[in-house]
C-alpha cells in the first residue's frame, strides 16, 4: 500500500488565470491602478460586514497601518499577547510605541483577561496605554466580550490581529468587526492567499482616511504629502489572485471546518488526555487555519521536537511548532530599551515579564496547518498517522 503524504498547498481556482490575463492585458499592474484592488477591497468589506477595507502589501504592513491610523505613536503602550507571531508586537515598535506583553489563557490560547486587567491597572498611572491587540490564534476567536468590556473600562482601543482568522465568527459576527481597526494577512497559510498581502478593515471613516494615505506615501492627492507614509499598497496581480479565492471563500472555510472537526474528534476519542485541543469560546465559529495541540509530555516517551520529525517522516508534512518560545523572550524584545529613540519609563518587571502560561504552552504545543480543500477522508488519514505515531511512544495505549 502506498503511504499517504499530507502537505500544505494553497488552493488556486482556475479563475485566477483569467483574472491574471486580464491584469496583464491591461498593462496596468500596480496597486495605483486600483481596478482589481478595488474589487478585492469591496468584496472583502461586504464579506466581513465593515464599511472600509484597505488592501496592503502584507499582514505586517496592515498591522502597522492599523496602529498608526488609530493614533498609536511615540511613548504610547500597546498590550499584546506573548503567544503570537512576531508581527503582532514588531508592528507596535514600527509605530514608535512600546509593546508590553500579556499572558494567555491555557484553554483558548487568547490573551488572558485577568492578566490584561492586572497590566492595565499597573500601567494606569505611569504610561499611556493606547491599545490592546488581540490575536485570534489559529482562527479560533478570542473571548471578545470580556476583552472589549475591559478595554471600555480602561478607555483603550481594541485592535484585532485577524491574520489567521479570516471568516471566523463570534456571536454571529465576523472577527475583524469588533476592534477599532483590524488586520488580515493573505500569506499562503491563511484562509485565502495573495502570495503576500494583507488588509485593514474598519468602519471608522477617520481611521479609513488615514489608513488610505498611510499606505500610499501619506498622499491626500497626487504628489501632495500630508503625513509620513509608506508604499504598503497591494498590486493588481496580488488582488486578482485574492479576488478569485474570495469569490469562493465559503468553500475554503467549510473544508477546513470539516477537516478540523473530524481530526479533533478522531484524535480526542483515541488519545484522550494525551493531547489537548484549543477550546473555542461559546458562540464562536472558528475557521481553523491551524489546529493547535498541547501535548501531555509526562505521558509520552518522546520529546516534542522528535515527535514533529516522526510525524513528518510518516507523511504528516503539515506539522510544525507555532510557537516554540514566548515572543517576549526573543532577543528582539529583550533588547527593547535600545530599539526606540526615547527613554522608556516603565518598570522593568513589566517590560521584561516571565509569562507562565505562554512558557507552558510554548514548550508543549504542536501545530497542524490546515490547507483548504481537504476532505473528511484526508482528516481520517491525518488522524490515523497522528494516532499511530503517538501510540509508538506511549506505553499506556
Ligand atoms: C498572528 C499573525 N499576525 C501577523 C502576521 C503577519 O502577516 P504577514 O506574514 O502577511 O506579514 C501573521 C502571519 O504569519 C500572523 O500569523
CSV table of C-alpha atoms and ligand atoms in Angstrom, one decimal:
chain,number,residue,atom,x,y,z
A,1,UNK,CA,0.0,0.0,0.0
A,2,UNK,CA,1.3,3.5,-0.8
A,3,UNK,CA,1.8,5.8,2.1
A,4,UNK,CA,-0.3,8.9,2.3
A,5,UNK,CA,1.5,12.2,2.3
A,6,UNK,CA,-0.4,15.2,3.5
A,7,UNK,CA,1.2,18.5,2.9
A,8,UNK,CA,0.2,22.1,2.9
A,9,UNK,CA,-0.7,23.6,-0.5
A,10,UNK,CA,-2.8,26.7,-1.3
A,11,UNK,CA,-5.9,26.1,-3.5
A,12,UNK,CA,-5.8,28.2,-6.6
A,13,UNK,CA,-9.1,28.3,-8.5
A,14,UNK,CA,-8.8,28.4,-12.3
A,15,UNK,CA,-10.5,31.8,-12.4
A,16,UNK,CA,-7.2,33.2,-11.1
A,17,UNK,CA,-5.6,32.6,-14.5
A,18,UNK,CA,-8.4,34.5,-16.3
A,19,UNK,CA,-8.1,37.4,-13.9
A,20,UNK,CA,-4.3,37.5,-14.3
A,21,UNK,CA,-4.7,37.5,-18.1
A,22,UNK,CA,-7.0,40.5,-17.7
A,23,UNK,CA,-4.4,42.3,-15.5
A,24,UNK,CA,-1.5,41.6,-17.9
A,25,UNK,CA,-3.6,42.5,-21.0
A,26,UNK,CA,-4.5,45.8,-19.3
A,27,UNK,CA,-0.8,46.6,-18.9
A,28,UNK,CA,-1.7,48.0,-15.5
A,29,UNK,CA,0.0,46.0,-12.8
A,30,UNK,CA,0.5,48.3,-9.8
A,31,UNK,CA,-1.9,49.0,-6.9
A,32,UNK,CA,-2.2,52.6,-8.1
A,33,UNK,CA,-4.4,51.4,-11.0
A,34,UNK,CA,-6.9,50.2,-8.4
A,35,UNK,CA,-9.1,48.0,-10.6
A,36,UNK,CA,-8.7,44.5,-9.1
A,37,UNK,CA,-7.6,46.1,-5.8
A,38,UNK,CA,-10.9,48.0,-5.6
A,39,UNK,CA,-12.9,44.9,-6.4
A,40,UNK,CA,-11.0,42.9,-3.8
A,41,UNK,CA,-11.5,45.6,-1.1
A,42,UNK,CA,-15.2,46.0,-1.8
A,43,UNK,CA,-15.8,42.3,-1.9
A,44,UNK,CA,-13.8,41.8,1.4
A,45,UNK,CA,-15.7,44.7,3.1
A,46,UNK,CA,-19.0,43.0,2.1
A,47,UNK,CA,-17.9,39.6,3.3
A,48,UNK,CA,-16.8,41.0,6.7
A,49,UNK,CA,-19.6,43.5,7.2
A,50,UNK,CA,-17.4,46.6,7.6
A,51,UNK,CA,-17.6,49.9,5.9
A,52,UNK,CA,-14.0,50.0,4.7
A,53,UNK,CA,-11.2,47.7,3.6
A,54,UNK,CA,-7.7,48.9,2.6
A,55,UNK,CA,-5.7,46.3,0.8
A,56,UNK,CA,-2.0,46.2,1.9
A,57,UNK,CA,1.3,44.5,0.9
A,58,UNK,CA,1.3,42.1,3.9
A,59,UNK,CA,-0.4,41.4,7.2
A,60,UNK,CA,2.6,43.1,8.9
A,61,UNK,CA,2.1,46.3,7.0
A,62,UNK,CA,-1.7,46.1,7.7
A,63,UNK,CA,-1.0,45.9,11.5
A,64,UNK,CA,1.4,48.8,11.3
A,65,UNK,CA,-1.2,50.8,9.3
A,66,UNK,CA,-4.0,49.9,11.9
A,67,UNK,CA,-1.9,51.1,14.8
A,68,UNK,CA,-0.8,54.4,13.1
A,69,UNK,CA,-4.3,55.0,11.8
A,70,UNK,CA,-5.9,54.8,15.3
A,71,UNK,CA,-3.2,57.3,16.5
A,72,UNK,CA,-0.6,55.0,18.2
A,73,UNK,CA,2.7,56.9,18.3
A,74,UNK,CA,5.8,57.6,20.3
A,75,UNK,CA,5.7,56.8,24.1
A,76,UNK,CA,2.3,55.0,23.8
A,77,UNK,CA,2.0,51.5,25.1
A,78,UNK,CA,0.2,48.7,23.2
A,79,UNK,CA,-0.6,45.5,25.1
A,80,UNK,CA,-0.1,42.3,23.1
A,81,UNK,CA,-0.2,38.6,23.9
A,82,UNK,CA,3.0,36.7,24.3
A,83,UNK,CA,1.8,33.8,22.2
A,84,UNK,CA,1.7,35.0,18.7
A,85,UNK,CA,3.7,35.7,15.5
A,86,UNK,CA,6.3,38.4,15.7
A,87,UNK,CA,4.4,41.0,13.7
A,88,UNK,CA,1.7,41.5,16.4
A,89,UNK,CA,4.4,43.1,18.5
A,90,UNK,CA,7.0,44.3,16.0
A,91,UNK,CA,4.3,46.4,14.4
A,92,UNK,CA,4.0,48.3,17.7
A,93,UNK,CA,7.7,49.1,17.5
A,94,UNK,CA,7.3,50.2,13.9
A,95,UNK,CA,4.6,52.6,15.1
A,96,UNK,CA,7.1,54.0,17.6
A,97,UNK,CA,5.3,52.6,20.7
A,98,UNK,CA,6.2,50.1,23.4
A,99,UNK,CA,4.8,46.6,23.2
A,100,UNK,CA,4.1,45.2,26.6
A,101,UNK,CA,3.3,41.5,26.8
A,102,UNK,CA,0.3,39.9,28.5
A,103,UNK,CA,-0.1,36.2,29.3
A,104,UNK,CA,-2.5,33.9,27.6
A,105,UNK,CA,-5.3,31.6,28.7
A,106,UNK,CA,-4.2,28.0,28.5
A,107,UNK,CA,-7.5,26.7,27.2
A,108,UNK,CA,-8.3,29.2,24.5
A,109,UNK,CA,-4.8,30.5,23.9
A,110,UNK,CA,-6.1,34.0,23.6
A,111,UNK,CA,-5.0,37.0,25.7
A,112,UNK,CA,-5.8,36.3,29.4
A,113,UNK,CA,-8.4,38.7,30.6
A,114,UNK,CA,-7.3,38.8,34.3
A,115,UNK,CA,-3.6,39.4,33.3
A,116,UNK,CA,-4.8,42.1,30.9
A,117,UNK,CA,-6.7,43.8,33.6
A,118,UNK,CA,-3.7,43.4,36.0
A,119,UNK,CA,-1.4,45.1,33.5
A,120,UNK,CA,-3.8,47.9,32.8
A,121,UNK,CA,-4.0,48.6,36.5
A,122,UNK,CA,-0.3,48.5,36.9
A,123,UNK,CA,0.4,50.8,33.9
A,124,UNK,CA,-2.5,53.2,34.6
A,125,UNK,CA,-0.5,55.9,36.4
A,126,UNK,CA,2.9,55.7,34.7
A,127,UNK,CA,2.0,55.2,30.9
A,128,UNK,CA,-0.4,55.9,28.2
A,129,UNK,CA,-1.8,52.6,27.1
A,130,UNK,CA,-3.4,53.4,23.8
A,131,UNK,CA,-4.5,50.0,22.6
A,132,UNK,CA,-4.7,46.2,23.1
A,133,UNK,CA,-4.1,43.9,20.2
A,134,UNK,CA,-6.0,40.6,20.4
A,135,UNK,CA,-5.0,37.7,18.2
A,136,UNK,CA,-7.4,35.0,17.1
A,137,UNK,CA,-4.8,32.2,17.1
A,138,UNK,CA,-5.4,29.5,14.5
A,139,UNK,CA,-8.7,31.1,13.5
A,140,UNK,CA,-10.2,30.4,16.9
A,141,UNK,CA,-11.9,33.6,18.1
A,142,UNK,CA,-10.6,35.3,21.3
A,143,UNK,CA,-13.2,35.9,24.0
A,144,UNK,CA,-14.0,39.3,22.7
A,145,UNK,CA,-16.9,40.2,25.0
A,146,UNK,CA,-14.6,40.0,28.1
A,147,UNK,CA,-11.8,41.8,26.4
A,148,UNK,CA,-14.0,44.5,24.9
A,149,UNK,CA,-15.5,45.1,28.3
A,150,UNK,CA,-12.0,45.6,29.9
A,151,UNK,CA,-11.0,47.9,27.0
A,152,UNK,CA,-14.0,50.1,27.5
A,153,UNK,CA,-13.5,50.3,31.3
A,154,UNK,CA,-9.9,51.4,30.8
A,155,UNK,CA,-10.6,53.5,27.8
A,156,UNK,CA,-8.2,51.8,25.4
A,157,UNK,CA,-8.7,50.9,21.8
A,158,UNK,CA,-9.1,47.4,20.6
A,159,UNK,CA,-7.1,46.2,17.5
A,160,UNK,CA,-7.8,42.7,16.2
A,161,UNK,CA,-5.0,40.7,14.6
A,162,UNK,CA,-7.1,38.6,12.3
A,163,UNK,CA,-4.1,37.3,10.3
A,164,UNK,CA,-5.1,33.7,11.0
A,165,UNK,CA,-8.8,34.2,11.2
A,166,UNK,CA,-10.5,35.5,8.1
A,167,UNK,CA,-14.0,34.1,8.1
A,168,UNK,CA,-14.1,33.1,11.8
A,169,UNK,CA,-17.2,34.3,13.7
A,170,UNK,CA,-18.0,35.4,17.2
A,171,UNK,CA,-21.6,35.8,18.4
A,172,UNK,CA,-22.8,35.8,14.7
A,173,UNK,CA,-20.4,38.4,13.5
A,174,UNK,CA,-17.1,38.0,11.6
A,175,UNK,CA,-14.0,38.6,13.7
A,176,UNK,CA,-12.4,41.8,12.5
A,177,UNK,CA,-15.6,43.8,13.0
A,178,UNK,CA,-15.1,44.2,16.8
A,179,UNK,CA,-12.0,46.4,17.0
A,180,UNK,CA,-11.5,50.0,16.0
A,181,UNK,CA,-9.3,48.6,13.2
A,182,UNK,CA,-8.3,45.0,12.3
A,183,UNK,CA,-5.5,43.4,10.2
A,184,UNK,CA,-5.7,40.4,7.9
A,185,UNK,CA,-2.9,38.5,6.2
A,186,UNK,CA,-3.0,36.7,2.9
A,187,UNK,CA,0.2,34.8,3.4
A,188,UNK,CA,-0.1,31.3,1.9
A,189,UNK,CA,-1.1,29.6,5.2
A,190,UNK,CA,-4.0,31.9,5.7
A,191,UNK,CA,-7.7,31.5,4.8
A,192,UNK,CA,-7.1,32.8,1.3
A,193,UNK,CA,-3.7,33.8,-0.2
A,194,UNK,CA,-2.4,36.5,-2.5
A,195,UNK,CA,1.1,35.2,-2.2
A,196,UNK,CA,2.0,38.1,0.1
A,197,UNK,CA,-0.7,40.5,1.1
A,198,UNK,CA,-2.8,41.9,3.9
A,199,UNK,CA,-5.7,44.2,4.6
A,200,UNK,CA,-7.0,46.7,7.1
A,201,UNK,CA,-10.7,46.6,8.0
A,202,UNK,CA,-12.6,49.3,9.8
A,203,UNK,CA,-15.9,51.0,10.0
A,204,UNK,CA,-14.5,54.3,11.2
A,205,UNK,CA,-14.3,56.9,8.5
A,206,UNK,CA,-11.4,58.8,10.0
A,207,UNK,CA,-9.3,55.6,10.5
A,208,UNK,CA,-10.0,54.6,7.0
A,209,UNK,CA,-8.9,58.0,5.6
A,210,UNK,CA,-5.6,57.9,7.5
A,211,UNK,CA,-5.0,54.2,6.5
A,212,UNK,CA,-5.6,55.0,2.9
A,213,UNK,CA,-3.0,57.8,3.0
A,214,UNK,CA,-0.6,55.9,5.2
A,215,UNK,CA,-0.2,53.0,2.7
A,216,UNK,CA,0.3,55.5,-0.1
A,217,UNK,CA,3.2,57.7,0.9
A,218,UNK,CA,0.9,59.9,3.0
A,219,UNK,CA,-0.6,61.4,-0.1
A,220,UNK,CA,-4.0,63.1,0.1
A,221,UNK,CA,-4.0,63.9,-3.6
A,222,UNK,CA,-1.4,63.2,-6.3
A,223,UNK,CA,2.1,64.4,-5.3
A,224,UNK,CA,0.8,66.2,-2.3
A,225,UNK,CA,2.0,64.6,1.0
A,226,UNK,CA,0.4,65.4,4.3
A,227,UNK,CA,1.9,62.8,6.6
A,228,UNK,CA,4.7,60.3,6.7
A,229,UNK,CA,3.5,57.2,4.8
A,230,UNK,CA,4.8,54.1,3.1
A,231,UNK,CA,4.3,52.2,-0.1
A,232,UNK,CA,2.2,49.4,1.5
A,233,UNK,CA,-0.1,49.0,-1.5
A,234,UNK,CA,-1.3,45.7,-2.8
A,235,UNK,CA,-0.6,45.2,-6.5
A,236,UNK,CA,-3.2,44.3,-9.1
A,237,UNK,CA,-1.5,40.9,-9.5
A,238,UNK,CA,-2.0,40.0,-5.9
A,239,UNK,CA,-5.5,41.4,-5.8
A,240,UNK,CA,-6.6,39.3,-8.8
A,241,UNK,CA,-5.2,36.2,-7.2
A,242,UNK,CA,-7.1,37.1,-4.0
A,243,UNK,CA,-10.4,38.0,-5.6
A,244,UNK,CA,-10.8,34.7,-7.3
A,245,UNK,CA,-10.5,33.0,-3.9
A,246,UNK,CA,-12.6,35.5,-2.1
A,247,UNK,CA,-15.5,34.7,-4.5
A,248,UNK,CA,-15.3,31.1,-3.2
A,249,UNK,CA,-14.3,31.8,0.4
A,250,UNK,CA,-17.2,29.8,1.9
A,251,UNK,CA,-15.8,26.6,0.5
A,252,UNK,CA,-12.3,27.5,1.8
A,253,UNK,CA,-13.7,27.9,5.3
A,254,UNK,CA,-16.1,25.0,5.1
A,255,UNK,CA,-13.5,22.4,4.0
A,256,UNK,CA,-11.2,23.5,6.9
A,257,UNK,CA,-14.0,23.3,9.4
A,258,UNK,CA,-15.0,19.8,8.2
A,259,UNK,CA,-11.3,18.7,8.3
A,260,UNK,CA,-10.6,20.2,11.8
A,261,UNK,CA,-13.8,18.8,13.4
A,262,UNK,CA,-13.2,15.3,12.1
A,263,UNK,CA,-9.5,15.3,13.0
A,264,UNK,CA,-10.1,16.7,16.5
A,265,UNK,CA,-12.9,14.2,17.2
A,266,UNK,CA,-10.9,11.1,16.0
A,267,UNK,CA,-7.8,12.1,17.9
A,268,UNK,CA,-9.6,13.0,21.1
A,269,UNK,CA,-11.6,9.8,21.1
A,270,UNK,CA,-8.4,7.6,20.9
A,271,UNK,CA,-5.8,9.7,22.6
A,272,UNK,CA,-7.9,11.2,25.4
A,273,UNK,CA,-5.8,13.4,27.7
A,274,UNK,CA,-2.5,12.8,25.8
A,275,UNK,CA,-3.4,15.7,23.5
A,276,UNK,CA,-5.5,18.7,24.4
A,277,UNK,CA,-7.1,21.0,21.8
A,278,UNK,CA,-7.7,24.7,21.8
A,279,UNK,CA,-11.2,25.4,23.3
A,280,UNK,CA,-13.3,27.8,21.2
A,281,UNK,CA,-15.4,30.2,23.3
A,282,UNK,CA,-19.2,29.7,23.4
A,283,UNK,CA,-20.9,31.4,20.4
A,284,UNK,CA,-17.9,31.2,18.2
A,285,UNK,CA,-17.3,29.6,14.8
A,286,UNK,CA,-13.5,29.1,14.3
A,287,UNK,CA,-12.2,28.9,10.7
A,288,UNK,CA,-9.3,26.6,11.8
A,289,UNK,CA,-6.3,27.9,9.8
A,290,UNK,CA,-4.3,25.9,12.3
A,291,UNK,CA,-5.0,23.2,14.8
A,292,UNK,CA,-3.0,23.9,18.0
A,293,UNK,CA,-2.4,20.9,20.2
A,294,UNK,CA,-1.0,20.8,23.7
A,295,UNK,CA,0.9,17.6,24.4
A,296,UNK,CA,0.8,15.7,27.7
A,297,UNK,CA,4.6,15.3,27.7
A,298,UNK,CA,4.6,13.5,31.0
A,299,UNK,CA,2.9,10.5,29.4
A,300,UNK,CA,5.0,10.4,26.2
A,301,UNK,CA,8.4,8.8,25.8
A,302,UNK,CA,9.5,11.3,23.2
A,303,UNK,CA,10.4,15.0,23.0
A,304,UNK,CA,8.1,17.4,21.2
A,305,UNK,CA,10.8,18.1,18.5
A,306,UNK,CA,11.4,14.4,17.8
A,307,UNK,CA,7.7,13.8,17.6
A,308,UNK,CA,7.4,16.5,14.9
A,309,UNK,CA,10.2,14.8,13.0
A,310,UNK,CA,8.5,11.4,13.3
A,311,UNK,CA,5.1,12.8,12.2
A,312,UNK,CA,6.6,14.4,9.2
A,313,UNK,CA,8.5,11.3,8.4
A,314,UNK,CA,5.3,9.3,8.4
A,315,UNK,CA,3.7,11.7,5.8
A,316,UNK,CA,2.1,14.4,8.0
A,317,UNK,CA,4.1,17.2,6.5
A,318,UNK,CA,1.7,19.9,7.7
A,319,UNK,CA,3.0,19.5,11.3
A,320,UNK,CA,5.1,22.3,12.8
A,321,UNK,CA,5.5,24.2,16.0
A,322,UNK,CA,3.8,27.6,16.3
A,323,UNK,CA,5.2,29.0,18.5
A,324,UNK,CA,8.2,27.4,20.3
A,325,UNK,CA,9.1,30.4,22.5
A,326,UNK,CA,7.1,33.2,24.2
A,327,UNK,CA,7.5,36.2,21.9
A,328,UNK,CA,8.8,38.4,24.6
A,329,UNK,CA,11.7,36.1,25.2
A,330,UNK,CA,13.2,36.6,21.7
A,331,UNK,CA,16.4,38.7,21.7
A,332,UNK,CA,14.5,41.4,19.8
A,333,UNK,CA,12.1,42.1,22.7
A,334,UNK,CA,14.8,41.5,25.4
A,335,UNK,CA,16.6,44.5,23.8
A,336,UNK,CA,13.5,46.7,23.8
A,337,UNK,CA,15.1,49.7,25.5
A,338,UNK,CA,17.6,50.1,22.7
A,339,UNK,CA,15.0,50.0,19.9
A,340,UNK,CA,13.1,53.2,20.5
A,341,UNK,CA,14.5,56.7,20.2
A,342,UNK,CA,13.4,57.7,23.7
A,343,UNK,CA,13.8,56.6,27.2
A,344,UNK,CA,11.1,54.1,28.3
A,345,UNK,CA,9.8,54.9,31.8
A,346,UNK,CA,8.2,51.6,32.6
A,347,UNK,CA,9.1,49.4,35.5
A,348,UNK,CA,11.5,46.6,34.4
A,349,UNK,CA,9.3,43.9,35.8
A,350,UNK,CA,6.6,44.9,33.4
A,351,UNK,CA,8.9,45.5,30.5
A,352,UNK,CA,10.6,42.1,30.9
A,353,UNK,CA,7.9,39.7,32.1
A,354,UNK,CA,8.0,36.0,32.5
A,355,UNK,CA,4.7,34.7,31.2
A,356,UNK,CA,3.9,31.5,32.9
A,357,UNK,CA,1.1,30.2,30.6
A,358,UNK,CA,2.9,31.2,27.5
A,359,UNK,CA,6.0,29.3,28.6
A,360,UNK,CA,3.9,26.3,29.4
A,361,UNK,CA,2.1,26.3,26.1
A,362,UNK,CA,5.2,27.1,24.0
A,363,UNK,CA,7.0,24.1,25.5
A,364,UNK,CA,4.2,21.7,24.6
A,365,UNK,CA,2.4,22.9,21.5
A,366,UNK,CA,2.4,21.3,18.2
A,367,UNK,CA,0.6,22.7,15.2
A,368,UNK,CA,-1.2,21.2,12.3
A,369,UNK,CA,-1.5,23.6,9.4
A,370,UNK,CA,-4.9,23.1,7.7
A,371,UNK,CA,-4.9,23.6,4.0
A,372,UNK,CA,-8.0,24.5,2.1
A,373,UNK,CA,-9.8,21.8,0.0
A,374,UNK,CA,-9.1,18.7,2.1
A,375,UNK,CA,-11.8,16.2,2.6
A,376,UNK,CA,-13.2,14.1,5.5
A,377,UNK,CA,-11.1,11.2,4.2
A,378,UNK,CA,-8.0,13.4,4.5
A,379,UNK,CA,-8.9,14.2,8.1
A,380,UNK,CA,-9.2,10.4,8.9
A,381,UNK,CA,-5.8,9.8,7.2
A,382,UNK,CA,-4.2,12.6,9.1
A,383,UNK,CA,-5.7,11.4,12.4
A,384,UNK,CA,-4.5,7.9,11.7
A,385,UNK,CA,-0.9,8.9,11.1
A,386,UNK,CA,-1.0,11.1,14.2
A,387,UNK,CA,-2.5,8.4,16.5
A,388,UNK,CA,-0.2,5.7,15.2
A,389,UNK,CA,2.9,7.7,15.8
A,390,UNK,CA,1.8,8.8,19.3
A,391,UNK,CA,0.9,5.1,20.1
A,392,UNK,CA,4.5,4.1,19.4
A,393,UNK,CA,5.7,6.5,22.1
A,394,UNK,CA,3.1,6.0,24.8
A,395,UNK,CA,3.1,2.8,26.9
A,396,UNK,CA,-0.4,3.4,28.3
A,397,UNK,CA,-2.2,3.0,24.9
B,1,LIG,C1,-0.9,36.3,14.1
B,1,LIG,C2,-0.2,36.9,12.9
B,1,LIG,N1,0.0,38.2,12.8
B,1,LIG,C3,0.6,38.8,11.8
B,1,LIG,C4,1.1,38.1,10.7
B,1,LIG,C5,1.8,38.8,9.6
B,1,LIG,O1,1.3,38.6,8.4
B,1,LIG,P1,2.3,38.6,7.1
B,1,LIG,O2,3.1,37.4,7.1
B,1,LIG,O3,1.3,38.7,5.9
B,1,LIG,O4,3.1,39.9,7.2
B,1,LIG,C6,0.9,36.7,10.7
B,1,LIG,C7,1.4,35.9,9.6
B,1,LIG,O5,2.1,35.0,9.7
B,1,LIG,C8,0.3,36.1,11.8
B,1,LIG,O6,0.1,34.8,11.9
